[in-house]
Tab-separated table of C-alpha atoms in Angstrom:
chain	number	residue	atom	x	y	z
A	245	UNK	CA	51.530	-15.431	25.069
A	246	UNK	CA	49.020	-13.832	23.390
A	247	UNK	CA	49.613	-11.497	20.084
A	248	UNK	CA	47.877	-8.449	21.854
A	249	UNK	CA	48.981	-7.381	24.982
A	250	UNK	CA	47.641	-8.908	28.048
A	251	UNK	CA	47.182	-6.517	30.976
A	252	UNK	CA	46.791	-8.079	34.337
A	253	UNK	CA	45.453	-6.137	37.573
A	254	UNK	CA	42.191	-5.065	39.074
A	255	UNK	CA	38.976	-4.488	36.956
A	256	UNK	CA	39.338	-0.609	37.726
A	257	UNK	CA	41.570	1.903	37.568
A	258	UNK	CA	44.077	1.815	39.634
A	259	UNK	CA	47.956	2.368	38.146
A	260	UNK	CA	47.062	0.419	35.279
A	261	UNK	CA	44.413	2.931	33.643
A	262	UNK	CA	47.397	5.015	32.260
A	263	UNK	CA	48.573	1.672	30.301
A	264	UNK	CA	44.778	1.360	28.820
A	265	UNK	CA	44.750	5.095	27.887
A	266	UNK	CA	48.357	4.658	25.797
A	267	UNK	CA	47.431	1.868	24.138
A	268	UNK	CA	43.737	2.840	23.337
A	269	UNK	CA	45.641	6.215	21.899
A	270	UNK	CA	48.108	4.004	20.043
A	271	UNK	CA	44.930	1.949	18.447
A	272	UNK	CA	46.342	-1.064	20.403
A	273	UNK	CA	43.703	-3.668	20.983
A	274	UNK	CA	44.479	-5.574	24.683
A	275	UNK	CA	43.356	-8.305	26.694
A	276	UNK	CA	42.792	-7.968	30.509
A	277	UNK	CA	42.825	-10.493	33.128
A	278	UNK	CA	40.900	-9.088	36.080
A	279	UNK	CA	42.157	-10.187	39.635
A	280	UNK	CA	39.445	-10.834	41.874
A	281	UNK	CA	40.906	-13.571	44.274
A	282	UNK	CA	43.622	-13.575	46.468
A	283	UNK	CA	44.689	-17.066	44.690
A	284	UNK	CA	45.056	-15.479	41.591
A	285	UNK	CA	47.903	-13.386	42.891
A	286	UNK	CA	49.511	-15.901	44.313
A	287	UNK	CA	49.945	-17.904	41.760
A	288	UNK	CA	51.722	-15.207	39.890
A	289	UNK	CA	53.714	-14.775	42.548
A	290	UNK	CA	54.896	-17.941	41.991
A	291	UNK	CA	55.261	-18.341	38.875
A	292	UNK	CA	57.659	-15.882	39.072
A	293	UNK	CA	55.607	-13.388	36.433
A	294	UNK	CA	55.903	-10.320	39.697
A	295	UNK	CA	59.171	-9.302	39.099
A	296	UNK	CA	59.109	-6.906	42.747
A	297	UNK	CA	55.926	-8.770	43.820
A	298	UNK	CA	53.208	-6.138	42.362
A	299	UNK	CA	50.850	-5.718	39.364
A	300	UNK	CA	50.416	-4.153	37.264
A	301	UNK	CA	51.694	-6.435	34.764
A	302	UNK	CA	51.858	-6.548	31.112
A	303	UNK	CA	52.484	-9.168	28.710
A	304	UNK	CA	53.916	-7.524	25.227
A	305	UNK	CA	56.282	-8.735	22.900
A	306	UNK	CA	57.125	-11.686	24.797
A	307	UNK	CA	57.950	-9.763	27.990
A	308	UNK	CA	56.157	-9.670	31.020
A	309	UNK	CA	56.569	-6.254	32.116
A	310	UNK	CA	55.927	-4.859	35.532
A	311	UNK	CA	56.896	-1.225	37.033
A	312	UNK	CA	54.199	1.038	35.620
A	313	UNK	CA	56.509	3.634	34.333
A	314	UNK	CA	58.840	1.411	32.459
A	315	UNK	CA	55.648	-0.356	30.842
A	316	UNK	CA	54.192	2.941	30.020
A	317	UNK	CA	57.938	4.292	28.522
A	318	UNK	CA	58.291	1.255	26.051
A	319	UNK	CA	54.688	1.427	24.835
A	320	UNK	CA	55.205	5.515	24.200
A	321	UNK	CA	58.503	4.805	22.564
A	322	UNK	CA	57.042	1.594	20.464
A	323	UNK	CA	54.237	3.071	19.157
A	324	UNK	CA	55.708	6.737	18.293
A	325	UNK	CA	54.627	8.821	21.151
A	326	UNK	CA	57.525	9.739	23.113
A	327	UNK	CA	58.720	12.383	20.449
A	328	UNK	CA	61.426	12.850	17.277
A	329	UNK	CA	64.236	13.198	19.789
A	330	UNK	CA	66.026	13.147	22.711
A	331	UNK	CA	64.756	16.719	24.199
A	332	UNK	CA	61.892	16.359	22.703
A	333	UNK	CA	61.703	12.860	25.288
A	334	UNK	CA	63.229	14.934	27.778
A	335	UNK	CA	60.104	17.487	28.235
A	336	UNK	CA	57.870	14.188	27.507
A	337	UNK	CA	59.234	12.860	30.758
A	338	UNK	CA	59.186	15.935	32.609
A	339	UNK	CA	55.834	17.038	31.731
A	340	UNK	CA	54.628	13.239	32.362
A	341	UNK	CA	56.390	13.043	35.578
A	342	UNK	CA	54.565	16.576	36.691
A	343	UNK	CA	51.248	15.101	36.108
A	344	UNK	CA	52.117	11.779	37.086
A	345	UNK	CA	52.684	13.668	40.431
A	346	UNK	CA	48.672	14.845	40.530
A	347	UNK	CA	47.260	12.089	39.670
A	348	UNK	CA	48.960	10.528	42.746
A	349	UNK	CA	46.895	12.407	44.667
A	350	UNK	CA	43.559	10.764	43.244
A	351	UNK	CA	45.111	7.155	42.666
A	352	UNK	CA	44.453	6.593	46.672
A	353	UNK	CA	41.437	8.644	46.987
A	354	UNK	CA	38.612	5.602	47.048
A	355	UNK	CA	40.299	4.339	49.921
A	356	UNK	CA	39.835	7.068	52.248
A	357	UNK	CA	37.006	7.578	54.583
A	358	UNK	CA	34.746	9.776	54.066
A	359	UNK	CA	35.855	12.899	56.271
A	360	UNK	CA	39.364	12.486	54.504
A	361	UNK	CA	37.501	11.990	51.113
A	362	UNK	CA	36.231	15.905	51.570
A	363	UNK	CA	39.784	17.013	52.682
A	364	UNK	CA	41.530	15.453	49.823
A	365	UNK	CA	38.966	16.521	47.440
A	366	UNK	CA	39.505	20.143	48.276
A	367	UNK	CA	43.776	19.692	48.160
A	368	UNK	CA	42.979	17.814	44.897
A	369	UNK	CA	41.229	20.632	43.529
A	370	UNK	CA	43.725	23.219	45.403
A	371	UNK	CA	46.949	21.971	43.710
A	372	UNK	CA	45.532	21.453	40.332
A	373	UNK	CA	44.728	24.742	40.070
A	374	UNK	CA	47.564	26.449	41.665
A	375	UNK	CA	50.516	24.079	41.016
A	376	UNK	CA	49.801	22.178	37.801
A	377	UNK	CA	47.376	23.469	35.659
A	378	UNK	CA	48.830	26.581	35.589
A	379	UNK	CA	52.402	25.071	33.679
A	380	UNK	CA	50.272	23.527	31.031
A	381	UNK	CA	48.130	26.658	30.220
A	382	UNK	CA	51.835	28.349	29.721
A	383	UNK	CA	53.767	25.705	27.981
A	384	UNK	CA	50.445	26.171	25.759
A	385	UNK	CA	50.229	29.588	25.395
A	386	UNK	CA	53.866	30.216	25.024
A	387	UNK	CA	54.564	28.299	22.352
A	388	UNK	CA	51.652	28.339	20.623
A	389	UNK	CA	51.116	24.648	19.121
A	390	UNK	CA	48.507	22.060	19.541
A	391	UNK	CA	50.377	19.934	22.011
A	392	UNK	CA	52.398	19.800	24.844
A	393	UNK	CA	55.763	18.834	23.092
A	394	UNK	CA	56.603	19.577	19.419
A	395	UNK	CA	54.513	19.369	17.079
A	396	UNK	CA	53.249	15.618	17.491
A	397	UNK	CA	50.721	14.240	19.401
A	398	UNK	CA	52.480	12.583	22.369
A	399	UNK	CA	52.078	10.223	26.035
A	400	UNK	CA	52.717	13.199	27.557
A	401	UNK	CA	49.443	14.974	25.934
A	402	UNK	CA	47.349	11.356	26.790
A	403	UNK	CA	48.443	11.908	30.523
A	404	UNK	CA	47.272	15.187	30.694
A	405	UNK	CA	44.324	14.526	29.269
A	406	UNK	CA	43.372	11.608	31.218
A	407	UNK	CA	43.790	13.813	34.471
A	408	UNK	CA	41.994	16.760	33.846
A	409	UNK	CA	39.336	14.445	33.286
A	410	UNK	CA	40.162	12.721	36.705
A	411	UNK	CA	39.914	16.107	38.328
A	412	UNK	CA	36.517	17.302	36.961
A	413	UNK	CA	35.261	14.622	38.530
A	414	UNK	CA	36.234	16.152	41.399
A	415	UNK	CA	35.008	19.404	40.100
A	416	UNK	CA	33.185	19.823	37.129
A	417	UNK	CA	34.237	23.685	36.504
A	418	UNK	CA	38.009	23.394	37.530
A	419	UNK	CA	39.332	24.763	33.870
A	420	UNK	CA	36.899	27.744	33.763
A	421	UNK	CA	40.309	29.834	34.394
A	422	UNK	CA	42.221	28.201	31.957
A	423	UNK	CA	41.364	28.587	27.953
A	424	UNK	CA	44.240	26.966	26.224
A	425	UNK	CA	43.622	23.662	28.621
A	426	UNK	CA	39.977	23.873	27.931
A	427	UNK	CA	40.524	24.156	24.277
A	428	UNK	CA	42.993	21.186	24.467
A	429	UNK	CA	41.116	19.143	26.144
A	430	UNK	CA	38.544	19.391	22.994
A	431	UNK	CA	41.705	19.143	20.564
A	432	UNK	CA	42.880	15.778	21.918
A	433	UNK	CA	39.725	14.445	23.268
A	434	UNK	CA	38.514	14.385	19.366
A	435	UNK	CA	41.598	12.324	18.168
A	436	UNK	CA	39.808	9.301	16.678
A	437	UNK	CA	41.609	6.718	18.911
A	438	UNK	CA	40.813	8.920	21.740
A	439	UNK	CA	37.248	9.436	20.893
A	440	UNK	CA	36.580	5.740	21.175
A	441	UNK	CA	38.227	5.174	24.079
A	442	UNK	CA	35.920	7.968	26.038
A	443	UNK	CA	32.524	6.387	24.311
A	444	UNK	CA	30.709	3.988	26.491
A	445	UNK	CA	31.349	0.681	25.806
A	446	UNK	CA	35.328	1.058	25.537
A	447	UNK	CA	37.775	-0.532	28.361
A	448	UNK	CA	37.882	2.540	29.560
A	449	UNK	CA	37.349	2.044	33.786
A	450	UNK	CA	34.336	4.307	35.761
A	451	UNK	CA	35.076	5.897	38.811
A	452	UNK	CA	36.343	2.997	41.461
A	453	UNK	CA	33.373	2.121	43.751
A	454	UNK	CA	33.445	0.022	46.879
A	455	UNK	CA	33.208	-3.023	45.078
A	456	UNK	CA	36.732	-2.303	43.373
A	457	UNK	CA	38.191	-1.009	46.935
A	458	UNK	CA	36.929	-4.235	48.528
A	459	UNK	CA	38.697	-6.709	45.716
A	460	UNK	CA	41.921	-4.393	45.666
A	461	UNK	CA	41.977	-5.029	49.613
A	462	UNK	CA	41.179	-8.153	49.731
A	463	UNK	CA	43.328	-9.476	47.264
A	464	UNK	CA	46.558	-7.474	48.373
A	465	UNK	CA	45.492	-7.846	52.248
A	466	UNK	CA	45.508	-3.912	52.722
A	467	UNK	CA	44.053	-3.949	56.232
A	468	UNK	CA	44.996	-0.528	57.322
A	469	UNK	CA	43.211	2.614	56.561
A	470	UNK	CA	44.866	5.728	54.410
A	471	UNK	CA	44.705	9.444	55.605
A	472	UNK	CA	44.492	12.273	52.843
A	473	UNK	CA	47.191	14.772	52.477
């Protein structure tokens, strides 16, 4: 196996961007091995590297990992971004598992048609600003530090991060009522790791596009179409 970790899955987004935004804020270089056939997959079916038959999958430290969240949990932990202690992991996971929660609404959104595209655009848009966003302007504001938990940079400020930025795509304006996101999202977005990994040029994926729905469908045989929420 290779010294730096070896991420394999689609050459987009996907589940596996959160895995390239934690390492690129650790300063962790990685290597990616882009699916495109439907061979490819099965032969790592069979060689057994799928634990439950899915990617992604990450090679680290002699482990091939699958399950996103347990990949994303030892990264956090190994590189000293999953807080000084156990509460302090506690609101990581909670806050984590919050956002993880909106960003589930985008992770399927290139799939859908185009009238269910416009729906789920709108709930996107809806819940972020009526369910989410709100929590993190408070857990700001109330206790009046430069990240989510503690005092330390954390996972749990690169998720956020990474989906307000998924949601202005949606909408470019969508913080206008909230300050102490807007002014986080410049606070962590300037973290030198960070910085890099939002320049052009990075491994950082675009938007997915048809060509990246096409692959993902053709290599996992998804056949049937999605409906939005």
């Amino acid at each position: 196996m290779s010294t730096k970790p070896k991420l394999y899955y689609f050459d987009g987004r996907g589940k596996m961007e959160s895995i390239r935004w934690l390492l690129a804020a650790a300063g962790v270089e990685f290597e990616e091995e882009f699916l495109e056939t439907r061979d490819q997959y099965e032969k790592l079916l069979q060689g057994g590297s799928l634990l439950f038959q899915q990617v992604p999958m990450v090679e680290i430290d002699g482990m091939r990992m699958v399950q996103t969240r347990a990949i994303l949990s030892y990264i956090a932990a190994k590189y000293n971004l999953y807080g000084k202690d156990l509460k302090e992991r506690a609101l990581i996971d909670m806050y984590v598992g919050g956002t993880d929660d909106l960003m589930g609404f985008i992770l399927m959104f290139p799939f859908l048609s185009a009238e269910d595209k416009e729906k789920q655009c709108a709930f996107i848009v809806q819940k972020a600003t009526s369910r989410y966003f709100p929590v993190y302007e408070k857990v700001l504001k109330d206790h009046g530090q430069d990240f989510l938990v503690g005092s330390n940079f954390s996972w749990a400020d690169v998720h956020l991060l990474e989906a307000i930025l998924m949601v202005e795509e949606k909408k470019s304006d969508v913080l206008s009522g909230f300050p102490q996101l807007q002014a986080f999202k410049a606070r962590i977005s300037s973290i030198p790791t960070i910085k890099k990994f939002l320049e052009p040029g990075s491994q950082r994926k675009p938007v997915p596009d048809d060509k990246f729905v096409e692959t993902v469908r053709r290599v996992l045989r998804m056949y049937y179409d999605l409906k939005a929420n």
